[in-house]
């Protein structure tokens, strides 16, 4: 059975607009998420990544912008894995 959500506990929890964030749970991306990311990446790659992660975490984009860069890196890598699958690339030999 496939995992429906991916949990990202934060090494650097934060407070933003009165809410405390200690972890994020991402749903698996759908084709539309990847399509929207690809459309936005040409304009501004970082904003496109923030937007797609906000969609997958079901939070506002402004919250994603507050995540510590060390916590952001594995989230970004997780999503990029799906891009590789869609393009037919594989990191396995």
mmCIF file of C-alpha atoms in Angstrom:
data_model
loop_
_atom_site.group_PDB
_atom_site.id
_atom_site.type_symbol
_atom_site.label_atom_id
_atom_site.label_comp_id
_atom_site.label_asym_id
_atom_site.label_seq_id
_atom_site.Cartn_x
_atom_site.Cartn_y
_atom_site.Cartn_z
ATOM 1 C CA UNK A 1 0.000 0.000 0.000
ATOM 2 C CA UNK A 2 1.376 3.411 -0.981
ATOM 3 C CA UNK A 3 2.076 6.063 1.620
ATOM 4 C CA UNK A 4 -0.513 8.800 1.224
ATOM 5 C CA UNK A 5 1.264 11.530 3.240
ATOM 6 C CA UNK A 6 4.907 12.409 3.842
ATOM 7 C CA UNK A 7 5.791 13.846 7.250
ATOM 8 C CA UNK A 8 8.482 16.500 7.622
ATOM 9 C CA UNK A 9 9.309 17.180 11.285
ATOM 10 C CA UNK A 10 11.075 20.534 11.608
ATOM 11 C CA UNK A 11 14.539 20.816 13.142
ATOM 12 C CA UNK A 12 13.790 24.513 13.500
ATOM 13 C CA UNK A 13 10.127 24.950 14.473
ATOM 14 C CA UNK A 14 8.749 28.454 14.159
ATOM 15 C CA UNK A 15 5.837 30.701 15.044
ATOM 16 C CA UNK A 16 4.093 32.708 12.345
ATOM 17 C CA UNK A 17 1.024 34.883 12.779
ATOM 18 C CA UNK A 18 0.135 33.260 16.071
ATOM 19 C CA UNK A 19 0.464 29.644 14.932
ATOM 20 C CA UNK A 20 3.279 27.279 15.857
ATOM 21 C CA UNK A 21 4.734 25.018 13.177
ATOM 22 C CA UNK A 22 6.645 21.918 14.255
ATOM 23 C CA UNK A 23 6.019 19.679 11.256
ATOM 24 C CA UNK A 24 4.385 19.576 7.846
ATOM 25 C CA UNK A 25 2.485 16.734 6.210
ATOM 26 C CA UNK A 26 2.537 16.643 2.427
ATOM 27 C CA UNK A 27 0.116 14.847 0.198
ATOM 28 C CA UNK A 28 1.548 13.130 -2.852
ATOM 29 C CA UNK A 29 1.699 15.434 -5.878
ATOM 30 C CA UNK A 30 -0.787 14.988 -8.661
ATOM 31 C CA UNK A 31 -0.079 15.595 -12.327
ATOM 32 C CA UNK A 32 -1.703 19.038 -12.048
ATOM 33 C CA UNK A 33 0.723 20.010 -9.248
ATOM 34 C CA UNK A 34 3.698 19.061 -11.387
ATOM 35 C CA UNK A 35 2.221 20.790 -14.449
ATOM 36 C CA UNK A 36 1.632 24.014 -12.479
ATOM 37 C CA UNK A 37 5.152 23.849 -11.056
ATOM 38 C CA UNK A 38 6.700 23.430 -14.506
ATOM 39 C CA UNK A 39 4.675 26.395 -15.820
ATOM 40 C CA UNK A 40 5.833 28.610 -12.926
ATOM 41 C CA UNK A 41 9.474 27.518 -12.744
ATOM 42 C CA UNK A 42 10.466 29.451 -15.867
ATOM 43 C CA UNK A 43 9.303 32.730 -14.299
ATOM 44 C CA UNK A 44 10.705 32.236 -10.789
ATOM 45 C CA UNK A 45 11.981 28.828 -9.711
ATOM 46 C CA UNK A 46 12.002 29.512 -5.979
ATOM 47 C CA UNK A 47 8.484 30.956 -5.979
ATOM 48 C CA UNK A 48 7.259 27.981 -8.000
ATOM 49 C CA UNK A 49 8.769 25.590 -5.432
ATOM 50 C CA UNK A 50 7.219 27.538 -2.538
ATOM 51 C CA UNK A 51 3.834 27.477 -4.291
ATOM 52 C CA UNK A 52 3.841 23.761 -5.043
ATOM 53 C CA UNK A 53 4.944 22.876 -1.496
ATOM 54 C CA UNK A 54 2.245 25.170 -0.076
ATOM 55 C CA UNK A 55 -0.299 23.317 -2.204
ATOM 56 C CA UNK A 56 0.998 19.907 -1.111
ATOM 57 C CA UNK A 57 1.119 20.927 2.578
ATOM 58 C CA UNK A 58 -2.245 22.691 2.208
ATOM 59 C CA UNK A 59 -0.965 25.939 3.733
ATOM 60 C CA UNK A 60 -0.492 29.500 2.513
ATOM 61 C CA UNK A 61 2.635 30.367 0.485
ATOM 62 C CA UNK A 62 3.704 32.872 3.143
ATOM 63 C CA UNK A 63 4.138 30.039 5.650
ATOM 64 C CA UNK A 64 6.499 28.170 3.326
ATOM 65 C CA UNK A 65 8.653 31.294 3.062
ATOM 66 C CA UNK A 66 9.220 31.147 6.842
ATOM 67 C CA UNK A 67 10.685 27.609 6.852
ATOM 68 C CA UNK A 68 14.373 27.370 7.775
ATOM 69 C CA UNK A 69 16.553 26.512 4.784
ATOM 70 C CA UNK A 70 17.827 23.339 6.483
ATOM 71 C CA UNK A 71 14.234 22.123 6.907
ATOM 72 C CA UNK A 72 13.335 23.242 3.381
ATOM 73 C CA UNK A 73 16.068 21.190 1.660
ATOM 74 C CA UNK A 74 14.560 17.696 2.247
ATOM 75 C CA UNK A 75 11.109 18.978 1.268
ATOM 76 C CA UNK A 76 12.498 20.287 -2.000
ATOM 77 C CA UNK A 77 14.408 17.036 -2.637
ATOM 78 C CA UNK A 78 11.263 14.968 -1.962
ATOM 79 C CA UNK A 79 9.273 16.935 -4.552
ATOM 80 C CA UNK A 80 12.133 16.848 -7.081
ATOM 81 C CA UNK A 81 12.024 13.044 -6.884
ATOM 82 C CA UNK A 82 8.542 13.176 -8.444
ATOM 83 C CA UNK A 83 9.834 15.448 -11.213
ATOM 84 C CA UNK A 84 12.497 12.849 -12.000
ATOM 85 C CA UNK A 85 9.851 10.122 -12.161
ATOM 86 C CA UNK A 86 7.756 12.213 -14.564
ATOM 87 C CA UNK A 87 10.735 12.912 -16.833
ATOM 88 C CA UNK A 88 11.729 9.245 -16.901
ATOM 89 C CA UNK A 89 15.028 9.886 -15.137
ATOM 90 C CA UNK A 90 16.266 7.659 -12.372
ATOM 91 C CA UNK A 91 19.069 8.015 -9.872
ATOM 92 C CA UNK A 92 19.461 4.231 -9.828
ATOM 93 C CA UNK A 93 22.001 2.585 -12.126
#
